[in-house]
Amino acid sequence: MLDKYQLLWRFYVKDGHISGPLKFTLSLSQQIEYLTLAVGNAKSHPVLAGGKHESAIAFLTDLKEKLEVSQVQLEIFHVLSPRLQLQPSDSDLWEKVELLERGLFSITELYQVYADPHDLLTIKLLALCVSQHQDEALVKDIWDCILHEAVQSVPSAGALDHIQGTIVPLG
């Protein structure tokens, strides 16, 4: 079955477009793998003459954006999956985590359905960065919450090191 998917993403790269919605029964990590392969092949595929240069660039850009969003989705999956152990009776959380594995969401859906309701601060920043959303007040509020959490989670003696360890990886 995977050989058919190999042929399919090669066809999409060669053809230069995807016609209609696609329904695959692939895990999220497999979807990311195939998007990665498609981006790599689209980058190396020669652009044919005859006015297809713009469509090839648009196709590659679309693939790259889908790959970035799917990586945010995978990050959300990795953050929420351990919470299932802590909240085994939360059927809403179970359903949301299962949905993450079944298909690709838009960055807006990931923010509104996952990052915001579950208060995933670093995911909120990541989603805003990926979507190139320019809302200084929102970003400032998220950073304020991250700093507040970092300060509150450690006794004052080690607070500075903990804050630095929290902030530096986020950029």
Coordinates of N, CA and C in Angstrom, one line a residue:
M1 N 0.8 -1.2 0.0 CA 0.0 0.0 0.0 C 0.9 1.3 0.0
L2 N 2.0 1.2 0.7 CA 2.8 2.4 0.8 C 3.4 2.7 -0.5
D3 N 3.7 1.7 -1.4 CA 4.2 1.9 -2.7 C 3.3 2.8 -3.5
K4 N 2.0 2.6 -3.3 CA 1.0 3.5 -4.0 C 1.1 4.9 -3.6
Y5 N 1.3 5.1 -2.3 CA 1.5 6.5 -1.8 C 2.8 7.1 -2.4
Q6 N 3.8 6.3 -2.5 CA 5.1 6.8 -3.1 C 4.8 7.3 -4.5
L7 N 4.1 6.5 -5.3 CA 3.8 6.9 -6.6 C 2.9 8.2 -6.6
L8 N 1.9 8.2 -5.7 CA 1.0 9.3 -5.7 C 1.7 10.7 -5.4
W9 N 2.6 10.8 -4.4 CA 3.3 12.0 -4.2 C 4.2 12.4 -5.3
R10 N 4.8 11.4 -6.0 CA 5.6 11.7 -7.2 C 4.8 12.2 -8.3
F11 N 3.5 11.7 -8.5 CA 2.6 12.2 -9.5 C 2.3 13.6 -9.2
Y12 N 2.0 14.0 -7.9 CA 1.6 15.3 -7.6 C 2.7 16.3 -7.8
V13 N 3.9 15.9 -7.5 CA 5.1 16.8 -7.8 C 5.2 16.9 -9.3
K14 N 5.1 15.9 -10.1 CA 5.3 16.0 -11.5 C 4.1 16.8 -12.2
D15 N 2.9 16.5 -11.7 CA 1.7 17.2 -12.2 C 1.6 18.6 -11.8
G16 N 2.1 18.9 -10.6 CA 2.2 20.3 -10.2 C 0.9 20.8 -9.5
H17 N 0.0 19.9 -9.2 CA -1.2 20.4 -8.5 C -1.9 19.2 -7.9
I18 N -2.7 19.5 -6.9 CA -3.6 18.4 -6.3 C -5.0 18.8 -6.6
S19 N -5.7 17.9 -7.2 CA -7.1 18.2 -7.6 C -8.1 17.5 -6.6
G20 N -8.7 18.4 -5.9 CA -9.7 17.9 -4.9 C -9.2 17.5 -3.6
P21 N -10.0 17.3 -2.6 CA -9.6 16.9 -1.3 C -9.1 15.4 -1.3
L22 N -8.1 15.1 -0.6 CA -7.6 13.8 -0.5 C -7.9 13.2 0.8
K23 N -8.3 11.9 0.8 CA -8.6 11.2 2.1 C -7.6 10.0 2.2
F24 N -6.6 10.1 3.1 CA -5.7 9.0 3.3 C -5.8 8.5 4.7
T25 N -5.5 7.2 4.8 CA -5.6 6.6 6.2 C -4.1 6.5 6.6
L26 N -3.4 7.6 6.7 CA -2.1 7.6 7.2 C -2.0 8.2 8.6
S27 N -1.1 7.8 9.4 CA -0.9 8.5 10.7 C -0.3 9.9 10.4
L28 N -0.3 10.7 11.4 CA 0.2 12.1 11.3 C 1.7 12.0 10.9
S29 N 2.4 11.2 11.5 CA 3.9 11.1 11.2 C 4.1 10.6 9.8
Q30 N 3.2 9.7 9.3 CA 3.4 9.3 7.9 C 3.0 10.5 6.9
Q31 N 2.0 11.3 7.3 CA 1.6 12.4 6.5 C 2.7 13.4 6.4
I32 N 3.4 13.6 7.5 CA 4.5 14.6 7.6 C 5.7 14.0 6.7
E33 N 5.9 12.7 6.8 CA 6.9 12.1 6.0 C 6.7 12.3 4.5
Y34 N 5.4 12.1 4.1 CA 5.1 12.3 2.7 C 5.1 13.7 2.2
L35 N 4.7 14.6 3.1 CA 4.8 16.0 2.8 C 6.3 16.4 2.6
T36 N 7.1 15.9 3.5 CA 8.6 16.2 3.5 C 9.2 15.7 2.1
L37 N 8.8 14.5 1.8 CA 9.3 13.9 0.5 C 8.8 14.8 -0.7
A38 N 7.5 15.2 -0.6 CA 7.0 16.0 -1.7 C 7.7 17.3 -1.8
V39 N 8.0 18.0 -0.7 CA 8.7 19.2 -0.7 C 10.1 19.0 -1.3
G40 N 10.8 18.0 -0.9 CA 12.1 17.7 -1.4 C 12.1 17.5 -2.9
N41 N 11.1 16.7 -3.3 CA 11.0 16.4 -4.8 C 10.6 17.6 -5.6
A42 N 9.7 18.4 -5.0 CA 9.2 19.6 -5.7 C 10.4 20.6 -5.9
K43 N 11.3 20.7 -4.9 CA 12.4 21.6 -5.0 C 13.4 21.1 -6.1
S44 N 13.5 19.8 -6.2 CA 14.5 19.3 -7.2 C 13.9 19.1 -8.6
H45 N 12.6 19.2 -8.7 CA 11.9 19.0 -10.0 C 12.2 20.2 -10.9
P46 N 12.7 19.9 -12.1 CA 12.9 21.0 -13.0 C 11.5 21.7 -13.4
V47 N 11.5 23.0 -13.5 CA 10.3 23.7 -13.9 C 10.3 23.7 -15.4
L48 N 9.2 23.2 -16.0 CA 9.1 23.1 -17.4 C 8.8 24.4 -18.0
A49 N 9.2 24.6 -19.3 CA 8.8 25.8 -20.0 C 7.3 25.8 -20.3
G50 N 6.8 27.0 -20.6 CA 5.4 27.1 -21.0 C 4.5 27.7 -19.9
G51 N 5.1 28.6 -19.1 CA 4.3 29.3 -18.1 C 4.0 28.6 -16.8
K52 N 4.7 27.4 -16.6 CA 4.3 26.7 -15.4 C 5.2 27.1 -14.2
H53 N 6.1 28.0 -14.4 CA 7.0 28.4 -13.3 C 6.3 29.0 -12.1
E54 N 5.3 29.8 -12.3 CA 4.5 30.4 -11.2 C 3.7 29.3 -10.5
S55 N 3.1 28.4 -11.3 CA 2.3 27.4 -10.6 C 3.2 26.4 -9.8
A56 N 4.4 26.2 -10.3 CA 5.4 25.3 -9.6 C 5.8 26.0 -8.3
I57 N 6.0 27.2 -8.3 CA 6.4 28.0 -7.1 C 5.2 28.0 -6.1
A58 N 4.1 28.2 -6.6 CA 2.9 28.2 -5.8 C 2.6 26.9 -5.1
F59 N 2.8 25.8 -5.9 CA 2.7 24.5 -5.4 C 3.7 24.2 -4.3
L60 N 5.0 24.5 -4.6 CA 6.0 24.3 -3.6 C 5.7 25.1 -2.3
T61 N 5.3 26.3 -2.4 CA 4.9 27.2 -1.3 C 3.8 26.5 -0.5
D62 N 2.8 26.0 -1.2 CA 1.7 25.4 -0.5 C 2.1 24.1 0.2
L63 N 3.0 23.3 -0.4 CA 3.5 22.1 0.3 C 4.3 22.5 1.5
K64 N 5.2 23.5 1.4 CA 6.0 24.0 2.6 C 5.1 24.4 3.7
E65 N 4.0 25.2 3.4 CA 3.1 25.7 4.4 C 2.4 24.5 5.1
K66 N 1.9 23.6 4.3 CA 1.2 22.4 4.9 C 2.2 21.6 5.8
L67 N 3.4 21.5 5.4 CA 4.4 20.8 6.2 C 4.7 21.5 7.5
E68 N 4.8 22.8 7.5 CA 5.0 23.6 8.7 C 3.8 23.4 9.7
V69 N 2.6 23.5 9.1 CA 1.4 23.4 9.9 C 1.3 21.9 10.5
S70 N 1.6 21.0 9.7 CA 1.6 19.6 10.2 C 2.6 19.3 11.3
Q71 N 3.7 20.0 11.2 CA 4.7 19.9 12.3 C 4.2 20.6 13.6
V72 N 3.4 21.7 13.5 CA 2.8 22.3 14.7 C 1.8 21.2 15.2
Q73 N 1.0 20.6 14.3 CA 0.1 19.6 14.8 C 0.7 18.5 15.5
L74 N 1.9 18.0 15.0 CA 2.6 16.9 15.7 C 3.1 17.4 17.0
E75 N 3.5 18.6 17.1 CA 4.0 19.2 18.4 C 2.8 19.2 19.4
I76 N 1.6 19.6 19.0 CA 0.5 19.5 19.8 C 0.2 18.1 20.3
F77 N 0.3 17.2 19.3 CA 0.0 15.8 19.7 C 1.0 15.3 20.8
H78 N 2.3 15.7 20.7 CA 3.3 15.3 21.7 C 3.0 16.0 23.0
V79 N 2.5 17.2 23.0 CA 2.2 17.9 24.3 C 0.9 17.3 24.9
L80 N -0.1 17.0 24.1 CA -1.4 16.5 24.7 C -1.4 15.0 25.1
S81 N -0.7 14.2 24.3 CA -0.7 12.8 24.6 C -0.4 12.4 26.0
P82 N 0.7 13.0 26.6 CA 0.9 12.6 28.0 C -0.2 13.0 29.0
R83 N -1.0 14.0 28.6 CA -2.1 14.4 29.5 C -3.2 13.4 29.5
L84 N -3.2 12.5 28.5 CA -4.2 11.4 28.5 C -4.0 10.5 29.7
Q85 N -2.7 10.3 30.1 CA -2.4 9.5 31.2 C -2.9 10.1 32.5
L86 N -2.8 11.4 32.6 CA -3.2 12.2 33.8 C -4.7 12.4 33.9
Q87 N -5.4 12.4 32.7 CA -6.8 12.6 32.7 C -7.5 11.5 31.8
P88 N -7.4 10.3 32.3 CA -8.0 9.2 31.5 C -9.5 9.2 31.3
S89 N -10.2 10.0 32.1 CA -11.7 10.0 31.9 C -12.1 11.2 31.1
D90 N -11.2 12.0 30.6 CA -11.6 13.2 29.8 C -11.8 12.8 28.4
S91 N -13.0 12.4 28.0 CA -13.4 11.9 26.7 C -13.1 13.0 25.6
D92 N -13.3 14.3 26.0 CA -13.1 15.3 25.0 C -11.6 15.4 24.6
L93 N -10.8 15.3 25.6 CA -9.3 15.3 25.3 C -8.9 14.1 24.4
W94 N -9.5 12.9 24.8 CA -9.2 11.7 24.0 C -9.6 11.9 22.5
E95 N -10.8 12.4 22.4 CA -11.3 12.6 21.0 C -10.4 13.6 20.2
K96 N -10.0 14.7 20.9 CA -9.2 15.7 20.2 C -7.8 15.1 19.8
V97 N -7.2 14.3 20.7 CA -5.9 13.8 20.4 C -6.1 12.8 19.3
E98 N -7.1 12.0 19.3 CA -7.4 11.0 18.2 C -7.5 11.7 16.8
L99 N -8.2 12.9 16.9 CA -8.5 13.6 15.6 C -7.1 14.2 15.1
L100 N -6.2 14.5 16.0 CA -4.9 15.0 15.5 C -4.2 13.9 14.6
E101 N -4.4 12.7 14.9 CA -3.8 11.6 14.1 C -4.5 11.3 12.8
R102 N -5.7 11.7 12.6 CA -6.5 11.3 11.5 C -6.4 12.2 10.3
G103 N -6.1 13.5 10.4 CA -6.1 14.4 9.3 C -5.3 15.6 9.6
L104 N -5.1 16.4 8.6 CA -4.4 17.7 8.8 C -5.3 18.8 9.0
F105 N -5.0 19.6 10.0 CA -5.8 20.8 10.4 C -5.2 22.0 9.8
S106 N -6.0 23.1 9.7 CA -5.4 24.4 9.4 C -4.8 25.0 10.7
I107 N -3.9 26.0 10.5 CA -3.2 26.6 11.6 C -4.3 27.3 12.5
T108 N -5.3 27.8 11.9 CA -6.4 28.5 12.7 C -7.1 27.5 13.6
E109 N -7.4 26.3 13.0 CA -8.1 25.3 13.8 C -7.2 24.8 14.9
L110 N -5.9 24.6 14.6 CA -5.0 24.2 15.7 C -4.9 25.2 16.8
Y111 N -4.9 26.4 16.5 CA -4.9 27.5 17.5 C -6.2 27.5 18.3
Q112 N -7.3 27.5 17.6 CA -8.6 27.7 18.2 C -9.1 26.5 19.0
V113 N -8.8 25.3 18.5 CA -9.3 24.0 19.0 C -8.4 23.4 20.1
Y114 N -7.1 23.7 19.9 CA -6.1 23.0 20.7 C -5.3 24.0 21.6
A115 N -4.6 24.9 20.9 CA -3.6 25.8 21.7 C -4.3 26.7 22.7
D116 N -5.4 27.3 22.2 CA -6.0 28.3 23.1 C -6.8 27.6 24.2
P117 N -7.7 26.7 24.0 CA -8.5 26.0 25.0 C -7.6 25.3 26.1
H118 N -6.5 24.7 25.6 CA -5.6 23.9 26.5 C -4.5 24.8 27.0
D119 N -4.5 26.1 26.7 CA -3.5 27.0 27.2 C -2.1 26.6 26.9
L120 N -1.8 26.2 25.7 CA -0.5 25.7 25.3 C 0.3 26.9 24.8
L121 N 0.9 27.6 25.7 CA 1.6 28.9 25.4 C 2.6 28.8 24.3
T122 N 3.5 27.9 24.4 CA 4.6 27.8 23.4 C 4.0 27.4 22.0
I123 N 2.9 26.6 22.0 CA 2.2 26.3 20.8 C 1.5 27.5 20.2
K124 N 1.0 28.3 21.1 CA 0.4 29.6 20.6 C 1.4 30.4 19.9
L125 N 2.6 30.6 20.5 CA 3.7 31.4 19.8 C 4.1 30.7 18.5
L126 N 4.2 29.4 18.5 CA 4.6 28.7 17.3 C 3.5 28.9 16.2
A127 N 2.3 28.8 16.5 CA 1.2 28.9 15.6 C 1.2 30.4 15.0
L128 N 1.4 31.4 15.8 CA 1.4 32.7 15.4 C 2.6 33.0 14.4
C129 N 3.7 32.3 14.8 CA 4.9 32.5 13.9 C 4.7 31.8 12.6
V130 N 4.2 30.6 12.6 CA 4.0 29.8 11.3 C 2.9 30.6 10.4
S131 N 1.9 31.1 11.1 CA 0.9 31.8 10.3 C 1.3 33.2 9.9
Q132 N 2.4 33.7 10.4 CA 2.9 35.1 10.2 C 1.9 36.1 10.7
H133 N 1.2 35.8 11.8 CA 0.2 36.6 12.3 C 0.9 37.8 13.1
Q134 N 0.5 39.0 12.8 CA 1.1 40.1 13.4 C 0.2 40.8 14.4
D135 N 0.2 40.3 15.6 CA -0.6 40.9 16.7 C 0.3 41.1 17.9
E136 N 0.9 42.3 18.0 CA 1.8 42.5 19.1 C 1.2 42.4 20.4
A137 N 0.0 42.8 20.6 CA -0.6 42.7 21.9 C -0.8 41.2 22.3
L138 N -1.3 40.4 21.4 CA -1.5 39.0 21.7 C -0.1 38.3 22.0
V139 N 0.9 38.6 21.2 CA 2.2 38.0 21.5 C 2.8 38.5 22.8
K140 N 2.6 39.7 23.1 CA 3.0 40.2 24.4 C 2.3 39.5 25.6
D141 N 1.0 39.3 25.5 CA 0.2 38.6 26.5 C 0.7 37.2 26.7
I142 N 1.0 36.5 25.6 CA 1.5 35.2 25.7 C 2.9 35.1 26.4
W143 N 3.8 36.0 26.0 CA 5.1 36.1 26.6 C 5.0 36.4 28.1
D144 N 4.1 37.3 28.4 CA 3.8 37.7 29.8 C 3.4 36.4 30.6
C145 N 2.5 35.6 30.0 CA 2.1 34.4 30.7 C 3.2 33.4 30.9
I146 N 4.1 33.3 29.8 CA 5.2 32.4 29.9 C 6.2 32.8 31.0
L147 N 6.5 34.1 31.0 CA 7.3 34.6 32.1 C 6.7 34.4 33.5
H148 N 5.5 34.7 33.6 CA 4.8 34.5 34.9 C 4.9 33.0 35.4
E149 N 4.6 32.1 34.4 CA 4.7 30.7 34.8 C 6.1 30.3 35.2
A150 N 7.1 30.8 34.5 CA 8.5 30.5 34.8 C 8.9 31.0 36.1
V151 N 8.4 32.2 36.5 CA 8.7 32.8 37.8 C 8.0 32.0 38.9
Q152 N 6.8 31.7 38.7 CA 6.0 31.0 39.7 C 6.4 29.6 40.0
S153 N 7.0 28.9 39.0 CA 7.3 27.5 39.1 C 8.6 27.1 39.9
V154 N 9.4 28.1 40.2 CA 10.7 27.9 40.8 C 10.9 28.8 42.0
P155 N 11.5 28.3 43.1 CA 11.8 29.2 44.2 C 12.8 30.3 43.7
S156 N 12.8 31.4 44.4 CA 13.5 32.6 44.0 C 15.0 32.3 43.8
A157 N 15.6 31.4 44.5 CA 17.0 31.2 44.4 C 17.4 30.7 42.9
G158 N 16.6 29.9 42.3 CA 16.9 29.4 41.0 C 16.1 30.0 39.9
A159 N 15.3 31.0 40.2 CA 14.4 31.5 39.3 C 15.0 32.1 38.0
L160 N 16.1 32.8 38.1 CA 16.7 33.4 37.0 C 17.2 32.3 36.0
D161 N 17.9 31.3 36.5 CA 18.3 30.2 35.6 C 17.1 29.5 35.0
H162 N 16.1 29.3 35.7 CA 14.9 28.6 35.2 C 14.2 29.5 34.1
I163 N 14.1 30.8 34.4 CA 13.5 31.7 33.4 C 14.4 31.7 32.1
Q164 N 15.7 31.8 32.3 CA 16.6 31.7 31.1 C 16.4 30.4 30.3
G165 N 16.3 29.3 31.0 CA 16.1 28.0 30.4 C 14.8 27.9 29.7
T166 N 13.8 28.6 30.2 CA 12.5 28.6 29.5 C 12.4 29.5 28.3
I167 N 13.0 30.7 28.4 CA 12.9 31.7 27.4 C 13.8 31.5 26.2
V168 N 15.1 31.2 26.5 CA 16.1 31.1 25.4 C 15.7 30.1 24.3
P169 N 15.2 28.9 24.6 CA 14.8 28.0 23.5 C 13.7 28.5 22.6
L170 N 12.8 29.4 23.2 CA 11.7 30.0 22.5 C 12.1 31.1 21.5
G171 N 13.3 31.6 21.7 CA 13.7 32.7 20.8 C 13.3 34.0 21.3

